[in-house]
Coordinates of C-alpha atoms in Angstrom, one line a residue:
Chain S
M85 CA 40.6 15.7 -3.8
D86 CA 40.7 12.9 -1.9
I87 CA 40.2 15.3 0.9
K88 CA 36.8 16.3 -0.7
S89 CA 35.2 13.5 -1.9
M90 CA 36.3 11.7 1.9
K91 CA 34.2 14.9 3.4
N92 CA 31.3 14.1 1.2
Y93 CA 31.6 10.8 2.1
L94 CA 31.4 11.6 5.6
Y95 CA 28.7 13.9 4.9
W96 CA 26.7 11.3 3.8
L97 CA 27.2 9.1 6.4
F98 CA 26.2 12.1 8.5
C99 CA 22.9 12.1 6.3
Q100 CA 22.0 8.9 7.4
F101 CA 22.5 8.7 10.7
E102 CA 19.9 11.3 10.7
L103 CA 17.8 10.0 8.3
I104 CA 17.8 6.4 10.7
T105 CA 17.6 8.2 13.8
C106 CA 14.9 10.6 12.2
S107 CA 17.4 13.7 13.7
Y108 CA 16.3 14.7 9.8
L109 CA 12.6 15.7 11.0
M110 CA 13.7 17.2 14.1
E111 CA 13.1 20.8 14.5
P112 CA 16.9 22.7 15.8
W113 CA 16.1 23.1 19.5
E114 CA 15.5 18.9 19.4
K115 CA 18.6 18.4 17.0
V116 CA 20.6 20.1 19.8
L117 CA 19.0 18.2 22.1
F118 CA 19.3 15.2 20.7
Y119 CA 22.7 15.5 19.7
T120 CA 23.7 16.7 23.0
F121 CA 22.6 13.6 24.5
N122 CA 23.8 11.0 22.4
I123 CA 27.7 13.1 22.2
T124 CA 27.4 13.0 26.4
M125 CA 26.9 9.4 26.1
L126 CA 29.5 8.4 23.8
V127 CA 31.9 10.5 25.9
M128 CA 30.9 8.9 28.8
L129 CA 31.2 5.2 27.1
A130 CA 34.9 6.7 25.8
Y131 CA 36.3 7.5 29.1
T132 CA 34.9 4.9 31.1
A133 CA 36.6 2.4 28.5
Y134 CA 40.2 4.7 28.6
I135 CA 39.8 4.3 32.3
F136 CA 39.2 0.6 32.4
F137 CA 40.4 -0.5 29.8
P138 CA 44.4 -1.8 31.2
V139 CA 42.6 -2.9 34.0
H140 CA 40.2 -5.4 32.4
I141 CA 42.9 -6.4 30.0
S142 CA 45.4 -6.8 33.0
M143 CA 42.8 -8.8 35.1
A144 CA 41.8 -10.9 32.0
F145 CA 45.2 -12.3 31.7
Q146 CA 45.9 -12.8 35.8
F147 CA 42.7 -15.2 35.3
S148 CA 43.2 -17.0 32.3
P149 CA 44.4 -20.6 32.4
C150 CA 47.9 -20.4 32.0
P151 CA 49.7 -20.8 35.5
Q152 CA 52.6 -18.3 34.9
H153 CA 50.1 -15.2 34.5
S154 CA 47.3 -16.3 36.9
S155 CA 49.2 -17.9 40.0
I156 CA 49.5 -14.6 41.9
A157 CA 46.1 -13.8 41.0
Y158 CA 44.1 -17.2 42.4
R159 CA 46.4 -16.5 45.9
V160 CA 45.9 -12.8 46.3
T161 CA 41.7 -14.1 45.5
A162 CA 41.6 -17.1 48.0
Q163 CA 43.6 -14.5 50.7
L164 CA 40.8 -12.5 50.0
C165 CA 38.1 -14.6 49.9
S166 CA 39.3 -16.3 53.6
H167 CA 40.3 -13.0 55.5
P168 CA 36.9 -11.1 55.2
H169 CA 37.1 -7.7 56.6
Chain U
V249 CA -11.2 -29.9 -10.2
D250 CA -10.3 -30.3 -6.7
P251 CA -7.0 -27.9 -5.8
A252 CA -6.4 -30.1 -2.2
P253 CA -4.7 -33.1 -3.2
F254 CA -2.0 -31.1 -5.1
S255 CA -1.3 -28.4 -2.1
V256 CA -0.3 -32.1 0.1
I257 CA 2.1 -33.0 -2.5
L258 CA 3.4 -29.4 -3.2
Q259 CA 5.2 -29.7 0.5
L260 CA 7.2 -32.6 -0.4
P261 CA 10.5 -31.5 -1.0
L262 CA 11.4 -33.7 -4.4
F263 CA 8.1 -32.5 -5.8
K264 CA 9.4 -28.9 -4.9
F265 CA 12.1 -29.3 -7.2
L266 CA 10.0 -30.6 -10.0
L267 CA 7.5 -28.2 -9.8
Q268 CA 10.1 -25.4 -10.9
I269 CA 10.7 -26.7 -14.2
D270 CA 7.2 -26.8 -15.6
H271 CA 5.5 -24.1 -13.7
I272 CA 2.3 -24.1 -15.7
V273 CA 0.8 -27.5 -15.0
H274 CA -0.2 -26.6 -10.8
N275 CA -3.5 -26.9 -9.7
G276 CA -4.6 -29.3 -11.8
G277 CA -4.5 -26.1 -14.7
L278 CA -6.4 -23.7 -13.0
Y279 CA -4.2 -21.3 -14.6
K280 CA -3.4 -21.0 -18.3
R281 CA -0.1 -18.1 -17.7
P282 CA 2.4 -17.9 -14.9
F283 CA 1.5 -16.5 -12.0
N284 CA 5.0 -14.3 -10.5
E285 CA 3.9 -12.7 -7.1
A286 CA 6.6 -11.8 -4.9
F287 CA 7.0 -10.0 -1.4
E288 CA 10.3 -9.6 -0.5
E289 CA 10.9 -10.3 3.3
T290 CA 11.9 -6.9 5.0
P291 CA 15.9 -7.5 6.0
M292 CA 16.2 -8.0 10.0
L293 CA 18.6 -4.9 10.2
V294 CA 16.7 -2.6 8.7
A295 CA 13.1 -3.7 10.4
V296 CA 15.6 -3.0 14.0
L297 CA 16.6 0.5 12.2
T298 CA 13.1 1.3 11.5
Y299 CA 12.0 0.5 15.1
V300 CA 15.0 2.7 16.3
G301 CA 13.6 5.6 14.2
Y302 CA 10.0 5.0 15.6
G303 CA 11.5 5.2 19.2
V304 CA 13.2 8.1 18.9
L305 CA 10.5 9.6 17.7
T306 CA 7.7 8.2 20.3
L307 CA 10.5 9.7 23.1
F308 CA 10.2 13.6 21.6
G309 CA 6.7 12.9 20.7
Y310 CA 5.9 12.3 24.3
L311 CA 8.8 15.0 25.1
R312 CA 6.1 17.7 23.0
D313 CA 3.1 16.5 24.3
F314 CA 4.3 16.8 28.2
M315 CA 5.4 20.3 26.8
R316 CA 2.2 21.6 25.2
Q317 CA 0.1 19.7 28.6
W318 CA 2.5 22.5 30.6
K319 CA 2.0 25.3 28.6
I320 CA 6.0 25.6 27.7
E321 CA 4.8 25.5 23.8
K322 CA 1.7 26.8 21.9
C323 CA -0.4 24.0 21.6
Q324 CA -1.5 24.2 17.6
N325 CA -3.3 20.8 17.2
A326 CA -7.2 20.1 18.4
I327 CA -7.8 19.3 21.9
E328 CA -11.0 19.4 24.0
R329 CA -12.8 23.0 25.6
E330 CA -12.2 23.8 28.9
E331 CA -15.1 22.2 30.0
Q332 CA -15.1 19.3 28.4
K333 CA -11.6 18.2 29.9
D334 CA -13.7 15.8 32.2
F335 CA -15.4 13.8 29.8
V336 CA -13.7 10.8 27.9
P337 CA -10.9 12.1 26.1
L338 CA -10.7 12.1 22.8
Y339 CA -7.2 13.0 21.4
Q340 CA -5.4 10.5 23.9
D341 CA -5.3 7.2 21.7
F342 CA -2.6 5.9 19.4
E343 CA -3.5 7.3 15.9
N344 CA -4.0 11.0 17.1
F345 CA 0.2 10.7 19.1
Y346 CA 0.8 9.7 15.9
T347 CA -0.8 12.5 13.6
R348 CA 0.3 15.1 16.4
N349 CA 4.3 13.8 16.2
L350 CA 4.4 12.0 13.5
Y351 CA 2.3 12.8 10.3
M352 CA 2.9 16.2 10.9
R353 CA 6.5 16.3 10.4
I354 CA 6.3 15.7 6.9
R355 CA 2.7 16.6 5.6
D356 CA 4.1 18.6 3.1
T357 CA 4.3 15.3 1.0
W358 CA 0.4 14.7 0.9
N359 CA -2.4 17.0 -0.1
R360 CA -0.1 19.0 -2.4
P361 CA -2.3 21.0 -4.6
I362 CA -2.0 20.6 -8.3
C363 CA -3.5 23.3 -11.1
S364 CA -3.9 21.8 -14.4
V365 CA -5.2 18.0 -15.3
P366 CA -3.9 14.9 -13.8
G367 CA -2.2 13.3 -16.9
A368 CA 1.3 12.1 -17.8
K369 CA 2.8 15.8 -16.4
V370 CA 0.9 17.7 -13.7
D371 CA 1.5 21.6 -12.3
V372 CA 2.0 21.4 -8.5
M373 CA 1.5 24.3 -6.7
E374 CA 4.6 25.5 -4.5
R375 CA 4.0 25.9 -1.2
V376 CA 6.3 26.6 2.0
S377 CA 5.8 26.4 6.0
H378 CA 7.0 28.6 8.8
D379 CA 6.3 26.6 11.7
Y380 CA 7.0 23.0 10.6
N381 CA 4.1 21.8 9.0
W382 CA 1.1 23.7 11.1
T383 CA 0.3 26.1 8.3
F384 CA 1.1 26.3 4.5
T385 CA 1.4 30.0 2.2
Y386 CA 2.0 29.4 -1.4
T387 CA 4.9 31.0 -2.7
G388 CA 2.8 32.3 -5.5
R389 CA 5.3 29.8 -8.0
V390 CA 3.7 26.9 -9.6
I391 CA 5.6 23.7 -10.4
K392 CA 5.2 23.5 -14.1
G393 CA 5.8 19.9 -15.8
V394 CA 6.2 17.6 -12.9
I395 CA 6.2 14.0 -14.0
N396 CA 3.0 12.3 -12.4
M397 CA 4.0 9.0 -10.8
G398 CA 1.0 9.4 -8.1
S399 CA -2.6 9.8 -10.2
Y400 CA -4.6 6.2 -11.0
N401 CA -4.3 7.6 -14.6
Y402 CA -3.3 4.3 -16.3
L403 CA -4.8 4.4 -19.6
G404 CA -4.3 8.2 -20.0
F405 CA -7.2 9.1 -20.4
A406 CA -7.1 12.1 -18.3
Q407 CA -6.6 14.9 -20.6
N408 CA -8.0 18.0 -21.6
N409 CA -8.4 17.9 -25.4
G410 CA -9.1 14.9 -27.3
T411 CA -12.1 13.1 -28.6
C412 CA -13.2 12.5 -24.9
Q413 CA -13.1 15.9 -23.7
Q414 CA -15.4 17.4 -27.3
A415 CA -17.7 14.8 -26.2
A416 CA -17.9 15.6 -23.0
A417 CA -18.4 19.3 -23.6
K418 CA -21.3 19.1 -26.2
V419 CA -23.1 17.1 -23.7
L420 CA -22.2 19.7 -21.5
S421 CA -23.8 22.1 -23.4
Q422 CA -26.7 20.2 -24.1
Y423 CA -27.5 18.7 -20.7
G424 CA -26.0 21.0 -18.1
A425 CA -23.5 19.9 -15.5
G426 CA -26.1 19.0 -12.6
V427 CA -28.8 16.1 -13.0
C428 CA -30.9 17.3 -9.0
S429 CA -32.2 14.4 -8.4
S430 CA -31.7 10.9 -7.0
R431 CA -31.8 7.9 -10.0
Q432 CA -35.0 6.7 -8.4
E433 CA -36.7 10.5 -8.9
M434 CA -35.9 12.4 -11.6
G435 CA -32.5 11.4 -12.5
N436 CA -32.4 8.9 -14.6
L437 CA -31.4 10.4 -17.9
D438 CA -31.2 8.6 -21.3
K439 CA -27.6 9.1 -21.0
H440 CA -27.3 6.7 -17.8
E441 CA -29.4 4.1 -19.1
E442 CA -26.9 4.2 -22.7
L443 CA -23.9 3.8 -20.3
E444 CA -25.5 0.9 -18.6
K445 CA -26.1 -1.2 -21.6
L446 CA -22.6 0.1 -22.7
V447 CA -20.8 -1.4 -19.5
A448 CA -22.8 -4.7 -19.7
R449 CA -21.6 -5.4 -23.2
F450 CA -17.9 -4.6 -22.0
L451 CA -17.7 -6.5 -19.4
G452 CA -19.7 -9.5 -21.0
V453 CA -22.3 -9.3 -18.4
E454 CA -26.1 -9.4 -18.8
S455 CA -27.0 -6.5 -17.1
A456 CA -25.0 -3.1 -15.3
M457 CA -25.9 0.0 -13.0
A458 CA -23.6 2.7 -12.6
Y459 CA -23.5 5.2 -9.7
G460 CA -21.8 8.7 -8.8
M461 CA -19.7 7.8 -6.7
G462 CA -16.7 4.4 -6.5
F463 CA -17.0 4.4 -2.6
A464 CA -20.3 4.5 -2.2
T465 CA -20.9 1.5 -4.7
N466 CA -19.4 -0.8 -2.3
S467 CA -20.6 0.3 1.1
M468 CA -24.5 1.3 0.0
N469 CA -24.5 -2.2 -2.3
I470 CA -23.0 -4.7 0.1
P471 CA -25.9 -4.1 2.7
A472 CA -28.5 -4.5 0.1
L473 CA -27.0 -8.1 -1.3
V474 CA -26.4 -9.4 2.7
G475 CA -28.1 -8.8 5.6
K476 CA -27.9 -10.7 9.0
G477 CA -27.7 -14.6 9.1
C478 CA -25.5 -14.1 5.9
L479 CA -21.7 -14.8 6.1
I480 CA -19.1 -13.0 4.2
L481 CA -15.1 -13.5 4.1
S482 CA -13.0 -10.6 3.2
D483 CA -9.7 -10.6 1.5
E484 CA -7.3 -9.1 4.7
L485 CA -6.3 -6.3 2.8
N486 CA -9.4 -5.2 1.4
H487 CA -10.3 -1.2 0.4
A488 CA -11.8 0.3 3.4
S489 CA -15.3 0.8 1.3
L490 CA -15.7 -2.9 0.7
V491 CA -15.0 -3.2 4.5
L492 CA -17.7 -0.2 5.7
G493 CA -20.2 -2.3 3.2
A494 CA -19.4 -5.2 4.9
R495 CA -20.3 -3.9 8.8
L496 CA -23.0 -1.8 7.8
S497 CA -24.4 -5.0 6.3
G498 CA -24.9 -6.6 10.0
A499 CA -23.6 -10.3 7.9
A500 CA -21.0 -11.7 10.1
I501 CA -17.2 -11.3 8.6
R502 CA -14.1 -13.5 8.6
I503 CA -11.5 -12.6 7.4
F504 CA -9.2 -14.8 5.7
K505 CA -5.1 -14.4 4.5
H506 CA -4.3 -12.3 1.9
N507 CA -4.6 -14.1 -1.2
N508 CA -4.3 -17.0 1.0
M509 CA -6.4 -20.1 -0.8
R510 CA -5.7 -22.3 1.9
S511 CA -6.9 -19.8 4.7
L512 CA -10.0 -19.3 2.5
E513 CA -10.4 -22.6 1.8
K514 CA -10.5 -23.8 6.0
L515 CA -13.1 -20.9 6.3
L516 CA -16.0 -22.1 4.0
K517 CA -14.9 -25.7 5.4
D518 CA -15.5 -24.3 8.7
A519 CA -18.7 -22.3 7.5
I520 CA -20.4 -25.4 5.9
V521 CA -19.8 -27.8 8.7
H522 CA -20.8 -25.8 11.7
G523 CA -23.3 -23.5 10.0
Q524 CA -24.1 -19.8 12.2
P525 CA -22.4 -19.6 15.9
R526 CA -24.6 -20.5 18.3
T527 CA -27.8 -22.5 16.7
R528 CA -26.0 -23.9 13.8
R529 CA -27.8 -22.9 10.9
P530 CA -26.8 -23.5 8.0
W531 CA -26.0 -19.8 6.4
K532 CA -28.1 -18.1 4.3
K533 CA -26.0 -17.0 2.0
I534 CA -21.8 -16.8 2.0
L535 CA -20.4 -13.8 0.2
I536 CA -16.5 -13.8 -0.3
L537 CA -15.0 -10.3 -1.2
V538 CA -12.2 -10.0 -3.3
E539 CA -10.5 -7.2 -5.1
G540 CA -8.8 -7.5 -8.6
I541 CA -5.7 -5.4 -7.9
Y542 CA -4.9 -4.5 -4.6
S543 CA -3.5 -1.1 -4.6
M544 CA -1.4 -0.8 -1.7
E545 CA 0.1 -4.4 -2.5
G546 CA 0.6 -4.4 -6.2
S547 CA -1.0 -8.2 -6.2
I548 CA -3.3 -9.7 -8.4
V549 CA -6.3 -12.1 -6.5
R550 CA -5.8 -15.9 -7.3
L551 CA -9.0 -15.4 -9.5
P552 CA -9.0 -19.4 -11.4
E553 CA -8.4 -20.7 -7.5
V554 CA -11.5 -18.2 -6.1
I555 CA -13.7 -19.6 -8.6
A556 CA -13.2 -23.2 -7.8
L557 CA -13.1 -22.9 -4.4
K558 CA -16.9 -21.0 -5.0
K559 CA -18.2 -23.6 -7.2
K560 CA -17.3 -26.4 -4.7
Y561 CA -18.7 -24.6 -1.9
K562 CA -21.9 -22.8 -3.6
S563 CA -21.1 -19.3 -2.3
Y564 CA -21.1 -16.1 -4.0
L565 CA -18.3 -14.1 -5.2
Y566 CA -18.1 -10.4 -5.2
L567 CA -15.5 -9.0 -7.1
D568 CA -14.5 -5.0 -6.7
E569 CA -12.0 -4.7 -10.4
A570 CA -11.9 -0.5 -9.2
H571 CA -7.7 -0.9 -10.2
S572 CA -8.1 -4.0 -12.6
I573 CA -10.9 -2.8 -14.8
G574 CA -9.2 -1.4 -18.3
A575 CA -5.8 -2.0 -16.8
L576 CA -5.5 -5.7 -17.0
G577 CA -6.1 -8.2 -20.0
P578 CA -5.3 -8.1 -23.6
T579 CA -8.3 -6.0 -24.0
G580 CA -8.6 -4.1 -21.4
R581 CA -12.4 -6.0 -19.8
G582 CA -10.2 -6.5 -16.3
V583 CA -8.6 -9.4 -14.1
V584 CA -11.1 -12.0 -15.6
E585 CA -10.0 -11.5 -19.2
Y586 CA -6.3 -11.4 -17.4
F587 CA -7.1 -15.0 -16.2
G588 CA -9.6 -16.4 -19.3
L589 CA -12.7 -17.2 -17.4
N590 CA -15.9 -16.6 -17.8
P591 CA -17.4 -13.3 -16.4
E592 CA -20.6 -15.3 -15.7
D593 CA -19.0 -17.2 -12.8
V594 CA -18.7 -13.6 -10.7
D595 CA -21.8 -13.2 -9.5
V596 CA -21.4 -9.7 -8.7
M597 CA -18.3 -7.9 -10.8
M598 CA -18.3 -4.1 -9.0
G599 CA -15.5 -1.2 -10.7
T600 CA -15.4 2.1 -11.0
F601 CA -14.9 4.3 -13.6
T602 CA -12.2 6.8 -11.7
K603 CA -9.2 5.2 -12.4
S604 CA -9.4 3.9 -16.4
F605 CA -11.6 6.2 -17.7
G606 CA -10.6 9.4 -16.4
A607 CA -13.9 10.2 -14.9
A608 CA -15.6 9.3 -11.6
G609 CA -18.4 6.9 -10.4
G610 CA -18.8 2.8 -10.1
Y611 CA -21.0 0.5 -11.7
I612 CA -22.3 -3.3 -10.6
G613 CA -22.5 -5.9 -13.1
G614 CA -24.1 -9.0 -13.0
K615 CA -27.1 -11.1 -14.1
K616 CA -30.7 -9.3 -15.1
E617 CA -32.7 -10.5 -11.7
L618 CA -29.6 -8.8 -9.7
I619 CA -29.2 -5.7 -11.2
D620 CA -32.9 -5.4 -11.4
Y621 CA -33.1 -6.1 -7.2
L622 CA -31.0 -3.5 -7.0
R623 CA -32.2 -1.1 -8.7
T624 CA -34.7 -1.0 -6.5
H625 CA -33.2 -1.7 -3.0
S626 CA -29.5 0.0 -3.1
H627 CA -29.3 3.1 -1.1
S628 CA -27.5 4.4 -4.0
A629 CA -30.3 4.3 -5.9
V630 CA -32.4 5.8 -4.0
Y631 CA -31.1 8.2 -2.4
A632 CA -27.1 9.4 -4.2
T633 CA -27.4 11.7 -7.1
S634 CA -27.1 10.1 -10.3
L635 CA -23.8 10.9 -12.4
S636 CA -23.7 13.7 -13.9
P637 CA -24.0 13.9 -17.9
P638 CA -20.4 14.7 -19.3
V639 CA -19.5 12.8 -16.9
V640 CA -21.2 10.3 -18.4
E641 CA -20.4 11.0 -21.8
Q642 CA -16.8 10.8 -20.7
I643 CA -16.9 7.3 -19.6
I644 CA -19.0 6.3 -22.6
T645 CA -16.5 7.7 -25.1
S646 CA -13.1 6.4 -23.7
M647 CA -15.3 2.6 -23.2
K648 CA -16.4 3.0 -26.8
C649 CA -12.6 3.6 -27.8
I650 CA -10.8 0.8 -25.4
M651 CA -13.4 -1.6 -27.4
G652 CA -12.1 0.0 -30.6
E653 CA -15.9 1.4 -31.7
D654 CA -14.4 4.5 -32.4
G655 CA -12.9 3.5 -35.4
T656 CA -9.4 3.6 -34.3
T657 CA -6.7 1.3 -32.6
F658 CA -5.8 4.0 -30.0
G659 CA -7.5 2.4 -27.0
R660 CA -6.0 -1.4 -27.8
E661 CA -2.3 0.3 -28.4
C662 CA -3.0 2.4 -25.0
V663 CA -3.8 -0.8 -23.3
Q664 CA -0.4 -2.6 -25.0
Q665 CA 1.4 0.5 -23.5
L666 CA 0.2 0.3 -19.9
A667 CA 1.4 -3.3 -20.0
E668 CA 4.6 -2.7 -21.9
N669 CA 5.3 0.4 -19.2
T670 CA 4.7 -1.8 -16.0
R671 CA 6.8 -4.6 -17.5
Y672 CA 9.7 -2.4 -18.4
F673 CA 9.3 -0.2 -14.9
R674 CA 9.0 -3.0 -12.7
R675 CA 11.9 -5.0 -14.2
R676 CA 14.3 -1.9 -13.7
L677 CA 13.2 -1.6 -10.6
K678 CA 14.5 -4.7 -9.3
E679 CA 17.3 -4.7 -11.6
M680 CA 18.2 -1.3 -9.6
G681 CA 18.3 -3.3 -6.2
F682 CA 15.1 -2.0 -4.7
I683 CA 12.3 -4.1 -2.8
I684 CA 9.2 -3.9 -5.2
Y685 CA 6.2 -5.9 -3.6
G686 CA 3.3 -6.9 -6.2
N687 CA 2.5 -9.2 -9.1
E688 CA 4.6 -9.0 -12.4
D689 CA 1.6 -7.4 -14.3
S690 CA 0.0 -5.2 -12.1
P691 CA 0.5 -1.0 -12.8
V692 CA 0.6 -0.4 -9.2
V693 CA 4.2 -0.4 -8.1
P694 CA 5.2 -0.3 -4.3
L695 CA 8.3 0.6 -3.8
M696 CA 9.6 -0.5 0.2
L697 CA 11.0 2.7 2.5
Y698 CA 10.7 1.4 5.7
M699 CA 11.9 3.8 7.8
P700 CA 10.0 7.2 9.2
A701 CA 12.5 9.5 8.0
K702 CA 13.0 8.2 4.3
I703 CA 9.1 8.7 3.5
G704 CA 9.2 12.2 4.1
A705 CA 13.0 12.8 2.2
F706 CA 11.9 10.5 -0.3
G707 CA 8.8 12.6 -1.4
R708 CA 10.5 15.9 -1.0
E709 CA 13.5 14.9 -2.9
M710 CA 11.4 13.3 -5.5
L711 CA 9.8 16.7 -5.8
K712 CA 12.9 18.7 -5.9
R713 CA 13.6 16.8 -9.2
N714 CA 10.3 17.3 -10.7
I715 CA 8.8 13.9 -10.3
G716 CA 5.6 14.0 -8.3
V717 CA 5.3 10.3 -5.9
V718 CA 2.6 9.4 -3.5
V719 CA 4.4 8.4 -0.3
V720 CA 2.3 5.7 2.4
G721 CA 2.8 5.5 5.8
F722 CA 1.1 4.2 8.6
P723 CA -2.0 3.9 8.9
A724 CA -3.0 2.6 5.2
T725 CA 0.2 0.3 5.7
P726 CA 2.0 -1.5 8.7
I727 CA 3.9 0.5 10.9
I728 CA 6.9 -0.7 9.4
E729 CA 5.8 -1.3 5.6
S730 CA 6.0 2.3 4.8
R731 CA 6.2 2.5 1.0
A732 CA 6.1 4.9 -2.2
R733 CA 3.7 3.8 -4.5
F734 CA 4.2 4.2 -8.5
C735 CA 1.1 4.2 -10.6
L736 CA 2.1 3.6 -14.3
S737 CA -0.1 4.8 -17.4
A738 CA 0.2 4.4 -20.8
A739 CA 0.4 8.1 -21.1
H740 CA 3.8 7.6 -20.1
T741 CA 6.2 7.8 -23.0
K742 CA 9.6 5.9 -22.4
E743 CA 11.7 8.9 -22.1
M744 CA 9.3 9.8 -18.9
L745 CA 10.4 6.5 -17.4
D746 CA 13.8 6.6 -18.3
T747 CA 13.7 10.4 -16.6
A748 CA 12.1 9.0 -13.8
L749 CA 14.0 5.7 -13.2
K750 CA 16.8 7.7 -13.6
E751 CA 15.8 9.8 -10.4
I752 CA 14.7 7.1 -8.5
N753 CA 18.1 5.7 -9.0
E754 CA 19.8 8.5 -7.5
V755 CA 17.4 9.5 -4.5
G756 CA 17.8 5.4 -4.1
D757 CA 21.5 5.9 -3.6
L758 CA 21.6 8.8 -1.5
L759 CA 19.1 7.5 0.9
Q760 CA 20.0 4.0 0.9
L761 CA 16.9 2.4 -0.5
K762 CA 18.1 -0.7 -2.5
Y763 CA 17.7 -3.3 0.5
S764 CA 17.1 -6.1 -1.9
R765 CA 19.3 -9.2 -1.3
H766 CA 17.6 -11.1 -3.8
R767 CA 16.7 -14.0 -1.5
L768 CA 12.9 -14.4 -3.0
V769 CA 12.5 -16.1 -5.9
P770 CA 9.3 -15.2 -7.4
L771 CA 6.4 -17.2 -6.4
L772 CA 4.9 -19.8 -9.3
D773 CA 1.3 -20.4 -8.8
R774 CA 1.6 -21.6 -4.8
P775 CA 0.0 -20.3 -2.3
F776 CA 1.9 -18.6 -0.3
D777 CA 1.5 -19.3 3.8
E778 CA 3.8 -19.8 6.7
T779 CA 4.5 -23.5 5.3
T780 CA 6.2 -21.5 2.5
Y781 CA 9.8 -20.7 2.8
E782 CA 11.6 -18.4 0.3
E783 CA 14.3 -20.3 -1.6
T784 CA 17.8 -18.7 -2.4
E785 CA 18.3 -17.8 -6.2
D786 CA 21.5 -19.5 -7.2

């Protein structure tokens, strides 16, 4: 029963998405085009997030104010800036 | 009484608090009853999502136009002929773009053919479209007993049986259906004279004149009353017939904000002080055009203040009571009676017989000199065919019924039933959480939808549940404020209203239409302008 009400709720949410973005009014081929574009964008976003998430987090820790995490980062960037190549 | 000092005092926060205690003493006692009008603000998220929806539809509209241009898709709308392709384009403006790409998608919610009398319940012919609303075919089935929330049938006189119908049938067998002439030539029947005397008595004016078409009453008579060198002050949301009449007259037109008396007073002051634009001569006439009930907003005009301003600045008032005659007031005499004012204060009282009387046509009432002048100078009297005799008899019978002169209290009961229905319906919808515009007492109830897909979805879902509603979008309303407009009737029983409310509740939950955050307290006698801000209800 819980699965059924969950499925109904998800279908209702999908209907709301359709109403808000006006894909309720589109012809089937327009819907295919619209959903393809949306899903492509979402997949690309998810992939980018997946690839860059660890790098961004570690960089954020390196550049933080506390000296333990950041000392290496500042010295590394100082070396990079003083030796341009 | 001069309302100006009060409006200054009303700005102070301390007095705002005092005002809420005793709200009837505002504006020097111009209002004898509370005036509760509210227009809740659009929630920010809803506005943003509406724009998103319109953005997506616009993009797809451009794509479809591109495909139609390059012949990838068959073009089914109107385009110029090959020989006219180098002329000024006819179909490139936004309205045509909107019609081609947005209106066509939801066109099945409008122009639905009905095949019975539009009473409280109506029969709708079912139709389907196989090419996405470009063409329709009838399935042959008739949807019977659809609860009619869209017809302007305020007092329930749209019937095919009863005293009105029998009287009209008798007159039809006596006079026939056609008049075959205009009023000034051979079309002046004794029935018309009888009708005009009755209308004058009903309204409490000296004399009245009846015309064949309500739209033509406005558009053809305003040019007869004002001309070049006159000034027309017209409300922002006036009907197309008033706007057309004002433009045809050739007078200068200035617009004041909807129902905003500060804006109107400012325009009047400027008009009196500065006169005509280049010559600085005084205006020959200043005519204020207002309506009794504005049918898209459900708001009622602030008539006591308008009349006070009119008297102070010595201008004339033209009141269009198309929706309010028969629907407001304890005995159905319209917005003048609703506020307890003197009908002689309104210079030109115009109204229509289409809405509350179940007939067709319009009238103008006023002083005898005015009506005698209009009999000779109005375009409608000279060129338009006069009212058809059975229609005249329908109006006479229904008007006598409302006044109580046919010996029964049926008319009075209808007026009271309508007032009860209005209050009940509005209260229930507000409790459910919908955003409803307009005055508490107006039988026109606009329910805000906002998003374009919900316009079509609402119309279709309600018809599936056997309720016929009218949905309105651009260009009749601002582009994000699309709405569903319910017109209540004295013929609706409480059971019908309860059924309708249950279905509206269901559809509201299904489509997520319950936007109201109960932020705006109903306005209490203060003019609503940009310096008034909302108070929270607690």
